[in-house]
Coordinates of C-alpha atoms and ligand atoms in Angstrom, one line a residue:
Chain A
M1 CA 22.8 -42.6 3.2
T2 CA 26.2 -44.1 4.9
L3 CA 28.5 -41.5 2.7
A4 CA 27.5 -38.1 3.8
N5 CA 27.1 -36.0 0.5
P6 CA 28.3 -32.5 1.3
Q7 CA 25.9 -31.1 -1.4
E8 CA 23.0 -33.0 0.3
E9 CA 24.1 -31.7 3.8
L10 CA 24.0 -28.1 2.6
K11 CA 20.7 -28.5 1.0
G12 CA 19.5 -30.0 4.2
S13 CA 20.6 -27.1 6.7
G14 CA 19.4 -24.6 4.1
R15 CA 16.1 -26.4 4.3
R16 CA 16.3 -26.5 7.9
L17 CA 17.0 -22.6 8.4
A18 CA 14.4 -22.2 6.0
G19 CA 12.2 -24.0 8.2
V20 CA 13.2 -22.1 11.2
V21 CA 12.4 -19.0 9.0
A22 CA 8.9 -19.9 8.2
L23 CA 8.1 -20.9 12.1
M24 CA 9.6 -17.4 13.0
A25 CA 7.4 -15.7 10.4
R26 CA 4.5 -17.8 11.6
H27 CA 4.9 -16.7 15.2
R28 CA 6.7 -13.2 14.6
V29 CA 5.4 -11.9 17.7
L30 CA 6.4 -14.3 19.9
A31 CA 9.8 -14.7 18.2
V32 CA 10.1 -10.8 18.6
L33 CA 9.0 -11.1 22.2
G34 CA 10.9 -14.0 23.5
F35 CA 14.2 -12.1 21.7
L36 CA 13.3 -9.2 23.5
L37 CA 12.5 -10.8 26.7
V38 CA 16.4 -11.9 27.2
F39 CA 17.8 -9.6 25.6
P40 CA 19.1 -7.7 28.9
F41 CA 21.0 -10.8 29.7
L42 CA 22.9 -10.6 26.3
L43 CA 23.5 -7.2 26.3
P44 CA 24.5 -6.3 30.0
Y45 CA 24.1 -2.4 29.7
E46 CA 20.5 -1.5 30.4
A47 CA 20.3 1.8 29.2
L48 CA 21.5 1.0 25.9
A49 CA 18.8 -2.1 25.9
V50 CA 16.1 0.3 26.9
N51 CA 17.2 2.5 23.8
I52 CA 16.8 0.0 21.7
L53 CA 13.6 -1.2 22.6
I54 CA 12.1 2.2 22.4
Y55 CA 13.9 3.0 18.9
G56 CA 12.7 -0.3 17.8
L57 CA 9.3 0.7 18.6
F58 CA 9.7 3.8 16.6
A59 CA 11.2 2.4 13.7
L60 CA 8.3 -0.3 13.8
G61 CA 5.8 2.7 13.8
F62 CA 7.9 4.8 11.0
N63 CA 7.9 1.1 9.1
L64 CA 4.4 1.1 8.8
V65 CA 4.3 4.0 6.0
F66 CA 8.0 3.4 5.1
G67 CA 8.0 -0.4 4.7
Y68 CA 4.4 -1.6 4.4
M69 CA 2.7 1.0 2.6
G70 CA 5.9 2.2 0.6
V71 CA 5.4 5.9 1.6
L72 CA 8.8 7.9 2.7
S73 CA 7.7 10.6 5.5
F74 CA 10.1 12.7 6.6
G75 CA 8.6 13.8 9.7
H76 CA 8.3 11.2 12.0
A77 CA 10.2 13.2 14.5
A78 CA 6.9 15.0 15.1
F79 CA 5.1 11.8 16.6
F80 CA 7.8 10.7 18.6
G81 CA 8.6 14.4 19.8
L82 CA 4.5 15.0 20.4
G83 CA 4.5 11.8 22.3
S84 CA 7.3 12.6 24.9
Y85 CA 5.9 16.1 25.5
A86 CA 2.4 15.6 26.1
T87 CA 3.6 12.7 28.3
G88 CA 5.9 14.9 30.0
I89 CA 3.9 17.8 30.3
V90 CA 0.9 16.0 31.9
I91 CA 3.3 14.7 34.5
V92 CA 5.4 17.9 35.0
H93 CA 2.7 20.3 35.0
Y94 CA -0.4 18.6 35.9
G95 CA 0.8 15.7 38.0
M96 CA -0.7 12.9 36.3
H97 CA -0.1 9.2 36.9
W98 CA 2.3 7.8 34.3
F99 CA -0.4 5.3 32.9
P100 CA -2.9 7.7 31.5
A101 CA 0.3 10.1 30.7
I102 CA 1.5 7.5 28.5
L103 CA -1.8 7.1 26.9
V104 CA -2.1 11.0 26.6
G105 CA 1.4 10.7 24.7
A106 CA 0.2 8.2 22.4
V107 CA -2.9 9.8 21.3
A108 CA -1.4 13.2 21.1
A109 CA 1.1 12.1 18.3
G110 CA -2.2 10.3 16.8
L111 CA -3.8 13.8 16.7
G112 CA -0.8 15.3 15.1
A113 CA -0.3 12.8 12.6
A114 CA -4.1 13.1 11.6
V115 CA -3.4 16.8 10.9
I116 CA 0.1 16.6 9.3
G117 CA -1.2 13.6 7.4
A118 CA -4.6 15.3 6.0
L119 CA -2.2 18.2 4.9
A120 CA 0.5 15.9 3.4
I121 CA -1.3 12.8 2.4
R122 CA -2.5 13.9 -1.5
T123 CA 1.2 14.5 -2.6
R124 CA 3.4 11.8 -3.5
G125 CA 6.9 10.7 -3.1
I126 CA 9.5 13.3 -2.7
Y127 CA 7.0 16.1 -2.5
F128 CA 5.3 14.0 0.7
A129 CA 8.7 13.8 2.2
M130 CA 9.4 17.4 1.7
V131 CA 5.6 18.3 3.2
T132 CA 5.9 16.1 6.1
L133 CA 9.9 17.7 6.7
A134 CA 8.3 20.9 6.5
L135 CA 5.5 20.4 8.8
S136 CA 7.4 18.3 11.4
Q137 CA 9.9 21.7 11.6
C138 CA 6.7 23.8 12.5
V139 CA 5.8 21.3 15.2
Y140 CA 9.7 21.8 16.6
Y141 CA 9.5 25.7 16.5
L142 CA 5.7 26.1 18.2
V143 CA 7.2 23.4 20.9
Y144 CA 10.3 25.5 20.9
Q145 CA 8.3 28.8 21.6
L146 CA 5.9 27.8 24.0
E147 CA 8.7 27.6 26.6
D148 CA 6.8 27.8 29.9
L149 CA 5.3 24.4 28.7
S150 CA 7.9 22.8 27.2
G151 CA 11.2 24.2 28.6
G152 CA 12.1 25.6 25.4
E153 CA 15.8 25.0 23.8
N154 CA 16.8 23.1 27.5
G155 CA 14.1 20.6 27.0
L156 CA 11.3 19.8 29.3
R157 CA 13.0 18.5 32.7
G158 CA 11.6 16.4 35.4
V159 CA 9.6 13.6 34.1
D160 CA 10.3 11.8 37.0
V161 CA 8.5 8.4 37.3
Y162 CA 10.3 6.3 39.9
D163 CA 7.7 4.6 42.0
L164 CA 5.3 2.9 39.8
G165 CA 3.0 2.6 42.6
L166 CA 1.3 -0.6 41.4
P167 CA -0.6 -2.2 44.6
G168 CA 1.4 -4.9 46.0
L169 CA 4.3 -4.3 43.9
E170 CA 7.4 -2.4 44.8
L171 CA 8.8 -1.5 41.7
T172 CA 10.9 1.2 41.1
L173 CA 12.3 2.4 37.6
L174 CA 15.7 3.3 39.4
D175 CA 16.5 0.0 38.8
P176 CA 17.5 -0.4 35.3
L177 CA 16.0 -4.2 34.9
T178 CA 13.0 -3.1 36.0
K179 CA 13.0 0.0 33.8
Y180 CA 13.9 -2.4 30.9
Y181 CA 10.6 -4.8 31.7
F182 CA 8.3 -1.8 32.4
V183 CA 9.2 -0.4 28.6
F184 CA 9.0 -4.0 27.7
V185 CA 5.4 -4.7 28.6
F186 CA 4.2 -1.8 26.4
V187 CA 6.3 -2.5 23.3
A188 CA 5.0 -6.3 23.5
L189 CA 1.7 -5.1 23.4
A190 CA 2.5 -2.5 20.8
V191 CA 4.2 -5.5 18.9
W192 CA 1.2 -7.7 19.0
L193 CA -1.0 -4.8 18.1
F194 CA 1.1 -4.1 15.0
S195 CA 0.9 -8.0 13.9
R196 CA -2.5 -7.8 14.2
I197 CA -3.1 -4.7 11.8
L198 CA -0.4 -6.2 9.4
A199 CA -2.5 -9.5 9.4
S200 CA -6.0 -7.8 8.8
P201 CA -7.5 -6.7 5.6
F202 CA -6.2 -3.3 5.9
G203 CA -2.6 -4.9 6.2
A204 CA -3.4 -6.1 2.4
V205 CA -4.3 -2.5 1.8
L206 CA -1.1 -1.5 2.7
E207 CA 0.6 -4.2 0.6
A208 CA -1.3 -3.2 -2.4
L209 CA -0.8 0.5 -2.2
R210 CA 2.9 0.2 -1.9
E211 CA 2.8 -2.5 -5.1
N212 CA 0.6 -0.5 -7.3
E213 CA -1.4 2.6 -6.2
D214 CA -3.2 3.3 -9.2
R215 CA -4.5 -0.7 -9.5
A216 CA -5.4 -0.5 -5.7
R217 CA -7.6 2.7 -6.6
A218 CA -9.3 0.9 -9.6
C219 CA -10.0 -2.2 -7.3
G220 CA -12.0 0.4 -5.1
T221 CA -9.4 1.6 -2.4
N222 CA -10.1 5.1 -1.3
V223 CA -6.5 5.6 -1.4
A224 CA -6.0 9.1 0.4
L225 CA -8.1 8.0 3.3
S226 CA -6.5 4.6 3.3
K227 CA -3.3 6.2 3.4
W228 CA -4.1 8.6 6.0
L229 CA -5.3 6.0 8.4
A230 CA -2.0 4.2 8.1
F231 CA -0.2 7.5 9.1
V232 CA -2.2 8.0 12.0
I233 CA -1.7 4.5 13.0
S234 CA 2.0 5.0 12.5
G235 CA 1.7 8.3 14.7
L236 CA 0.0 6.6 17.6
F237 CA 3.0 3.8 17.6
C238 CA 5.8 6.4 17.7
G239 CA 3.9 8.6 20.1
L240 CA 4.0 5.8 22.4
A241 CA 7.8 5.2 21.8
G242 CA 8.2 9.0 22.7
S243 CA 6.1 8.7 25.5
L244 CA 8.3 5.5 26.8
N245 CA 11.1 7.8 26.2
A246 CA 10.0 10.9 28.2
I247 CA 9.9 8.3 31.1
H248 CA 13.0 6.6 30.5
L249 CA 15.2 9.5 30.3
T250 CA 13.2 11.7 32.6
I251 CA 13.5 14.6 30.5
V252 CA 12.2 15.4 26.8
P253 CA 15.3 16.9 25.0
I254 CA 14.0 19.6 22.2
E255 CA 16.0 17.2 19.9
S256 CA 13.2 14.9 19.9
L257 CA 11.2 16.9 17.8
H258 CA 14.2 17.5 15.2
Y259 CA 14.5 16.3 11.9
H260 CA 17.5 14.3 12.8
T261 CA 15.3 12.1 14.8
S262 CA 13.0 11.3 11.5
G263 CA 16.2 10.3 9.7
L264 CA 17.0 8.0 12.7
A265 CA 13.9 6.4 11.8
V266 CA 14.9 5.9 8.4
M267 CA 18.3 5.0 9.1
M268 CA 17.1 2.0 11.5
S269 CA 14.2 0.6 9.0
L270 CA 16.6 0.6 6.2
L271 CA 19.4 -1.0 8.1
G272 CA 17.1 -3.4 9.5
G273 CA 15.2 -4.3 6.3
M274 CA 12.1 -1.7 5.3
G275 CA 8.9 -3.9 5.3
T276 CA 10.1 -6.8 7.5
F277 CA 8.6 -7.5 10.8
F278 CA 12.1 -8.1 12.6
G279 CA 13.9 -5.0 10.6
P280 CA 12.9 -2.1 12.8
F281 CA 14.4 -3.9 16.1
V282 CA 17.5 -5.5 14.2
G283 CA 17.9 -1.8 12.6
A284 CA 17.3 -0.1 15.9
L285 CA 19.9 -3.0 17.6
T286 CA 22.5 -2.7 14.9
F287 CA 22.7 1.2 14.9
L288 CA 22.5 2.2 18.6
V289 CA 25.1 -0.6 19.5
L290 CA 27.6 0.6 16.1
E291 CA 27.3 4.2 17.8
D292 CA 28.0 3.0 21.3
V293 CA 30.6 1.3 20.2
I294 CA 32.2 3.2 17.7
T295 CA 32.2 6.9 19.8
L296 CA 34.0 5.1 22.1
V297 CA 36.8 4.9 19.3
T298 CA 36.6 8.1 17.2
V299 CA 34.6 11.1 17.4
H300 CA 33.8 10.8 13.7
W301 CA 30.5 8.6 14.4
Q302 CA 28.7 10.8 12.0
L303 CA 31.1 10.3 9.4
F304 CA 30.9 6.4 9.6
V305 CA 26.8 6.6 9.9
G306 CA 27.3 8.3 6.3
A307 CA 29.4 5.6 5.0
L308 CA 27.3 2.9 6.3
F309 CA 24.2 4.3 4.9
V310 CA 25.8 4.3 1.4
F311 CA 27.0 0.9 1.9
F312 CA 23.6 -0.4 2.6
I313 CA 21.8 1.5 -0.1
L314 CA 24.2 0.4 -2.8
F315 CA 24.8 -3.2 -1.8
L316 CA 22.3 -4.4 0.7
P317 CA 19.0 -2.4 -0.1
R318 CA 17.1 -4.9 1.8
G319 CA 18.9 -4.1 4.5
I320 CA 20.0 -6.9 7.6
W321 CA 17.0 -9.0 8.4
G322 CA 15.6 -8.4 4.5
S323 CA 18.8 -9.8 3.2
F324 CA 19.1 -12.7 5.8
L325 CA 15.3 -13.7 4.7
R326 CA 16.6 -13.6 0.8
W327 CA 19.4 -15.9 1.7
A328 CA 17.7 -18.0 3.8
S329 CA 15.1 -18.7 1.1
R330 CA 17.5 -19.3 -1.7
Chain B
M1 CA -31.6 9.6 -26.6
T2 CA -32.0 11.7 -23.5
D3 CA -35.6 10.7 -22.8
M4 CA -36.4 8.2 -20.0
T5 CA -37.1 5.7 -22.0
A6 CA -33.8 5.0 -23.5
D7 CA -32.2 4.9 -20.2
E8 CA -34.1 2.0 -19.2
N9 CA -32.5 -0.5 -21.7
H10 CA -28.9 1.5 -21.4
I11 CA -27.1 0.7 -18.7
L12 CA -24.2 3.9 -19.3
R13 CA -24.6 7.0 -21.3
A14 CA -21.6 9.1 -21.9
E15 CA -22.9 12.9 -23.3
K16 CA -21.2 15.0 -24.8
I17 CA -17.8 13.9 -23.6
T18 CA -14.6 15.9 -24.3
M19 CA -11.4 15.2 -22.8
R20 CA -8.2 17.5 -22.9
F21 CA -4.7 17.2 -22.0
G22 CA -3.3 20.6 -22.2
G23 CA -4.0 21.9 -25.4
F24 CA -4.5 18.4 -26.8
T25 CA -8.0 17.3 -27.5
A26 CA -8.1 13.2 -27.0
L27 CA -11.7 13.1 -26.9
N28 CA -14.3 15.6 -29.0
N29 CA -17.8 15.8 -28.1
V30 CA -18.7 11.9 -28.2
S31 CA -22.1 10.9 -26.9
V32 CA -22.9 7.4 -27.0
A33 CA -25.3 4.8 -24.9
F34 CA -24.6 1.4 -24.0
P35 CA -27.6 -1.2 -24.2
E36 CA -27.8 -3.2 -21.1
G37 CA -26.9 -6.9 -21.3
Q38 CA -24.8 -6.5 -24.6
L39 CA -21.8 -6.7 -25.8
T40 CA -20.4 -3.3 -27.4
A41 CA -17.1 -3.1 -29.1
I42 CA -15.3 0.0 -29.6
I43 CA -12.9 0.1 -32.6
G44 CA -10.7 2.9 -34.1
P45 CA -6.8 3.4 -35.2
N46 CA -4.2 4.0 -32.9
G47 CA -4.7 7.2 -30.8
A48 CA -8.2 7.3 -31.6
G49 CA -9.0 7.9 -27.9
K50 CA -10.2 4.6 -27.2
S51 CA -8.5 4.0 -23.9
T52 CA -9.2 7.7 -22.9
F53 CA -12.7 7.1 -23.4
F54 CA -12.5 4.0 -21.2
N55 CA -10.8 6.2 -18.4
V56 CA -13.4 8.4 -18.6
I57 CA -15.9 6.4 -18.2
S58 CA -14.4 3.9 -15.4
G59 CA -13.8 7.2 -13.5
A60 CA -9.9 7.3 -13.5
F61 CA -10.5 10.9 -14.6
P62 CA -13.4 13.0 -14.8
P63 CA -14.0 14.6 -18.3
S64 CA -13.2 17.8 -19.4
E65 CA -17.0 18.4 -20.4
G66 CA -19.6 16.3 -20.4
R67 CA -21.7 14.1 -18.3
I68 CA -21.4 10.3 -17.7
V69 CA -25.0 8.6 -16.7
F70 CA -25.1 5.2 -15.1
R71 CA -28.2 3.4 -14.4
G72 CA -30.0 6.8 -15.0
R73 CA -28.0 8.6 -12.3
E74 CA -25.1 11.1 -12.9
I75 CA -21.8 10.1 -11.7
T76 CA -19.5 12.5 -13.3
G77 CA -16.9 13.6 -11.1
T78 CA -17.0 10.9 -8.4
P79 CA -14.2 9.3 -7.0
Q80 CA -12.6 6.3 -8.8
H81 CA -12.8 3.7 -5.8
R82 CA -17.1 4.9 -6.1
F83 CA -17.0 3.6 -9.8
T84 CA -16.0 0.3 -8.7
R85 CA -18.5 0.0 -6.0
L86 CA -21.0 1.0 -8.4
G87 CA -20.5 -2.0 -10.4
I88 CA -18.0 -0.7 -13.1
A89 CA -14.7 -2.2 -13.5
K90 CA -12.2 -1.9 -16.3
S91 CA -9.0 -4.4 -17.4
F92 CA -6.3 -1.9 -18.4
Q93 CA -4.8 -2.1 -22.0
I94 CA -1.3 -2.4 -20.6
T95 CA -1.3 -5.0 -17.5
N96 CA -1.6 -3.4 -14.0
V97 CA -1.5 -6.1 -11.2
F98 CA 0.1 -6.4 -7.7
P99 CA 3.8 -7.9 -9.3
Q100 CA 4.9 -8.9 -6.0
L101 CA 1.8 -10.4 -4.6
T102 CA 0.6 -13.8 -5.6
A103 CA -2.2 -14.6 -8.3
L104 CA -4.2 -15.7 -5.5
E105 CA -3.5 -12.3 -3.3
N106 CA -4.0 -10.5 -6.4
V107 CA -7.7 -11.5 -6.7
R108 CA -8.4 -11.6 -2.8
F109 CA -7.2 -8.4 -2.4
A110 CA -9.4 -7.1 -5.3
I111 CA -12.5 -8.7 -3.8
Q112 CA -11.8 -7.8 -0.2
C113 CA -12.0 -4.2 -1.5
M114 CA -15.8 -4.6 -1.9
S115 CA -16.3 -5.3 2.1
Q116 CA -13.4 -4.7 4.4
R117 CA -12.1 -1.6 3.6
F118 CA -10.6 0.0 6.8
N119 CA -11.0 -3.1 9.0
I120 CA -7.6 -3.4 10.9
W121 CA -8.3 -5.7 13.4
T122 CA -9.7 -9.5 11.8
P123 CA -7.2 -11.5 10.6
R124 CA -7.5 -11.9 6.9
N125 CA -7.3 -15.5 7.1
R126 CA -10.7 -15.3 8.9
Y127 CA -12.3 -14.6 5.3
R128 CA -12.4 -18.2 4.0
V129 CA -15.2 -16.8 1.6
M130 CA -12.8 -14.2 0.0
E131 CA -10.3 -16.8 -0.7
E132 CA -12.7 -19.3 -2.2
Q133 CA -14.2 -16.6 -4.4
A134 CA -10.6 -15.7 -5.8
A135 CA -9.8 -19.1 -6.5
H136 CA -12.8 -19.4 -8.3
L137 CA -12.1 -16.3 -10.6
L138 CA -8.9 -17.9 -11.3
E139 CA -10.4 -20.8 -12.3
M140 CA -12.4 -18.8 -14.3
V141 CA -9.8 -17.2 -16.2
E142 CA -7.6 -20.7 -16.4
L143 CA -5.3 -19.6 -13.9
H144 CA -5.9 -22.1 -11.3
Q145 CA -2.6 -23.7 -11.5
H146 CA -1.0 -21.0 -10.6
H147 CA -2.4 -19.6 -7.2
H148 CA 0.8 -19.2 -5.3
R149 CA 3.0 -17.6 -8.2
L150 CA 4.1 -14.2 -8.0
A151 CA 2.3 -11.9 -10.4
M152 CA 5.6 -10.9 -12.0
N153 CA 6.9 -14.7 -13.0
L154 CA 3.3 -15.4 -14.8
A155 CA 3.9 -15.3 -18.5
H156 CA 2.1 -12.5 -20.5
G157 CA -1.0 -14.4 -21.5
E158 CA -1.2 -15.2 -17.6
Q159 CA -0.9 -12.0 -16.6
R160 CA -3.3 -10.6 -19.0
A161 CA -5.8 -13.0 -17.6
L162 CA -5.2 -12.3 -14.3
E163 CA -5.9 -8.6 -15.5
I164 CA -9.4 -9.9 -15.9
A165 CA -9.9 -11.5 -12.8
L166 CA -8.9 -8.4 -11.1
A167 CA -11.6 -6.3 -12.9
L168 CA -14.2 -9.3 -12.0
A169 CA -13.4 -9.5 -8.6
C170 CA -16.2 -6.6 -8.0
D171 CA -18.4 -8.7 -9.7
P172 CA -19.1 -5.7 -12.1
S173 CA -22.7 -4.9 -13.8
L174 CA -20.6 -2.9 -16.4
L175 CA -17.3 -4.6 -17.5
L176 CA -14.4 -2.6 -19.6
L177 CA -12.2 -4.7 -21.3
D178 CA -9.3 -2.5 -23.1
E179 CA -7.5 -4.9 -25.6
P180 CA -7.7 -8.0 -23.6
T181 CA -5.9 -9.8 -26.3
A182 CA -2.8 -7.1 -26.7
G183 CA 0.4 -9.0 -27.1
M184 CA -1.4 -12.3 -27.2
S185 CA -0.5 -15.6 -29.1
P186 CA -3.3 -16.9 -31.6
E187 CA -4.0 -19.5 -29.3
E188 CA -4.5 -17.4 -26.2
T189 CA -6.2 -15.0 -28.5
I190 CA -8.9 -17.6 -29.0
V191 CA -9.2 -18.4 -25.5
M192 CA -9.4 -15.2 -24.4
M193 CA -12.3 -14.6 -26.6
D194 CA -14.3 -17.4 -25.6
L195 CA -13.9 -16.0 -22.0
I196 CA -14.9 -12.9 -23.4
I197 CA -18.4 -14.3 -24.9
R198 CA -19.0 -16.2 -21.6
L199 CA -18.6 -13.1 -19.7
A200 CA -20.6 -11.5 -22.1
G201 CA -23.6 -13.7 -21.3
E202 CA -23.9 -12.6 -17.4
R203 CA -23.3 -9.0 -18.0
T204 CA -22.8 -5.8 -20.0
V205 CA -19.4 -5.8 -21.5
I206 CA -17.9 -3.0 -23.6
L207 CA -14.8 -4.4 -25.4
V208 CA -12.2 -1.9 -26.9
E209 CA -10.3 -3.5 -29.9
H210 CA -8.2 -2.2 -32.7
K211 CA -8.7 -5.5 -34.8
M212 CA -11.8 -5.0 -36.3
K213 CA -12.2 -8.2 -37.4
L214 CA -12.1 -9.7 -34.2
V215 CA -15.2 -8.3 -33.0
M216 CA -17.3 -8.2 -36.2
G217 CA -18.5 -11.9 -35.0
I218 CA -19.0 -11.4 -31.4
S219 CA -20.8 -7.7 -31.0
N220 CA -23.9 -6.5 -32.8
H221 CA -23.2 -3.0 -31.6
L222 CA -20.0 -1.6 -32.7
I223 CA -18.8 2.1 -32.3
V224 CA -15.7 3.7 -34.1
L225 CA -13.6 6.5 -32.7
H226 CA -11.3 8.4 -34.7
H227 CA -8.9 11.2 -33.8
G228 CA -11.1 11.5 -30.7
E229 CA -14.5 11.9 -32.4
L230 CA -17.4 9.5 -32.9
L231 CA -17.2 8.1 -36.5
A232 CA -19.7 5.7 -36.5
E233 CA -22.3 3.4 -34.5
G234 CA -24.2 0.7 -35.5
T235 CA -24.5 -2.9 -36.4
P236 CA -21.2 -4.6 -37.9
D237 CA -23.0 -4.8 -41.1
E238 CA -23.8 -0.8 -41.3
V239 CA -20.4 0.2 -39.8
R240 CA -18.8 -2.0 -42.6
A241 CA -20.9 0.0 -45.0
N242 CA -19.8 3.0 -43.8
D243 CA -17.6 5.3 -46.4
E244 CA -16.1 7.0 -43.9
V245 CA -15.0 3.9 -41.6
R246 CA -14.0 2.5 -44.9
R247 CA -11.6 5.4 -45.4
V248 CA -10.1 5.2 -42.2
Y249 CA -9.6 1.7 -42.0
L250 CA -8.6 0.9 -46.0
G251 CA -5.8 3.3 -45.4
Q252 CA -4.3 0.5 -43.1
G253 CA -5.5 -2.4 -45.1
E254 CA -8.3 -3.7 -43.0
H255 CA -7.2 -5.7 -39.7
Ligands
ATP1 N1 -2.7 11.2 -19.8 C1 -2.2 11.8 -21.1 N2 -1.9 13.0 -21.3 C2 -1.6 13.4 -22.5 N3 -2.0 13.1 -23.6 C3 -2.8 12.0 -23.7 C4 -2.8 11.1 -22.0 N4 -3.5 10.1 -22.3 C5 -4.0 9.8 -23.7 N5 -3.1 10.8 -24.3 C6 -3.3 11.2 -25.7 O1 -4.7 10.9 -26.2 C7 -4.7 10.4 -27.4 C8 -5.5 9.3 -27.4 O2 -4.8 7.9 -26.6 P1 -5.6 6.7 -26.4 O3 -4.8 5.9 -25.1 O4 -6.7 7.1 -25.9 O5 -5.9 5.9 -27.4 P2 -6.0 4.7 -28.0 O6 -7.3 4.7 -28.9 O7 -6.2 3.5 -26.9 O8 -4.8 4.2 -28.7 P3 -4.1 2.6 -28.8 O9 -5.2 2.0 -29.7 O10 -3.1 2.8 -29.2 O11 -4.3 2.1 -27.5 C9 -3.3 9.8 -27.9 O12 -3.2 10.8 -28.7 C10 -2.4 9.8 -26.6 O13 -1.0 10.3 -26.6
MG2 MG1 -5.4 2.2 -26.0

């Protein structure tokens, strides 16, 4: 071993990389949280960092049905928006404390997912995407019409949570870094829960449904009920993301419910890598940072998004993280 | 055949089953009873309705007309996942596994379906027993060396074996095998037939095979389907002596 063989060395480093990836996979929750913990120091623009946390969580919840179960929903804006509005409404109109308000948001979204899921789950493929899209648009118009409660077109204003009112701690969300870690605590909890669900027997059901629905049924899976449950869980996570967004922005824009928001979840999941644990956060980060940078140079960001989308579908269908994993384990 | 005494030694009765797809009648008024603990073979030429019959009695779809009675209880129209839990399992004619899961994960999942359907909390690897059972089943179908290979990377014969292991995962009392030897080499076929004979020693097996010769030796209850109708039923000798069966099979030079 006096003469270094470049071939060997390459193999060695490849193996080391594969080792690191395997380690990250084994400790996926720690890996994600460790990164997010130091993230604001890597990206010194905290408002964007908070957005990435929130949309990463949104994409994570979406990924449960899209990536893990293999079902494309085009209605997840409904859950993000319901979470936002429910939290916003109980804070603005009922003066509720932020903590129960966040739970109310997640639960409201879960209920929304239970109803929409029950109606949509018997359809498959493109029909499922269409039914969820249509139903989420119904939610949009419903909220739009309930102007007294929701603020209608102008969105819901005044979701002002500044002083967290935690005993012994003088924390205010006016400080961007405090806000980041405030959101981080919820995201951390959600990421841990999510990982736990994936590792459970139900996580295996999701994989089986993605792989072969007919066989899963023949093995004794109640396909409709399992899909519905996954949809509700997904709705809860996306609702939590929405709740946090209401507090982050201090308003709830009506666009939260627009199908454009559903499109964001699809984009971010694809960009990051559908069905991968890190993908949603990688996707949210890439998308939002690119948006931020590119809108500085040109107003044609949408055009760029379109091109990016097509590029990924055609050349990197596994997304950034999915492709990286494949490359690392080659 | 509808009296109670007959029920006691028949695990499953199909009564006047008719199955239509649009205007096409794939099964026409088929009535058969399957004796418990025996190996029954269903034979018939291509398109006779054998797989359709299996789909009906395994709950994949309800018959257009007729009843299915399992252990004296009518189960017509019950959702398919309940059939599996009642102990009726089928292996598919066309290999139908989870391609991107390993052989072990395939079987482990099928075992899990029997007990942990909506558990979103306990880590899977806590259930060692399931993994052991899965390993045991893989050994039974001689896949013990392939635990960690993806199903899609298995050879055809190995996939057929995995198919059987998946069906066995629910520990069925009634096992339906739809042409398990389809596409297998003669050597693989021998191994598979051995396995089937062993399985038939422990549970009721119904075997679809369109090669008549293969089943004559191992089964003493034969059913012949032709154009969706029950053409003959009986022992191999009786079936072989049946004029109509001869006519159908002689036309294609007995397989
Ligand atoms: N889902 C379906 N829709 C429409 N027609 C069907 C369907 N399933 C089966 N058939 C038709 O019913 C007939 C019987 O098919 P089946 O698969 O039961 O035959 P088989 O006896 O299993 O034949 P083989 O030996 O080729 O497997 C065929 O003509 C087939 O085209
Ligand atoms: Mg067939």
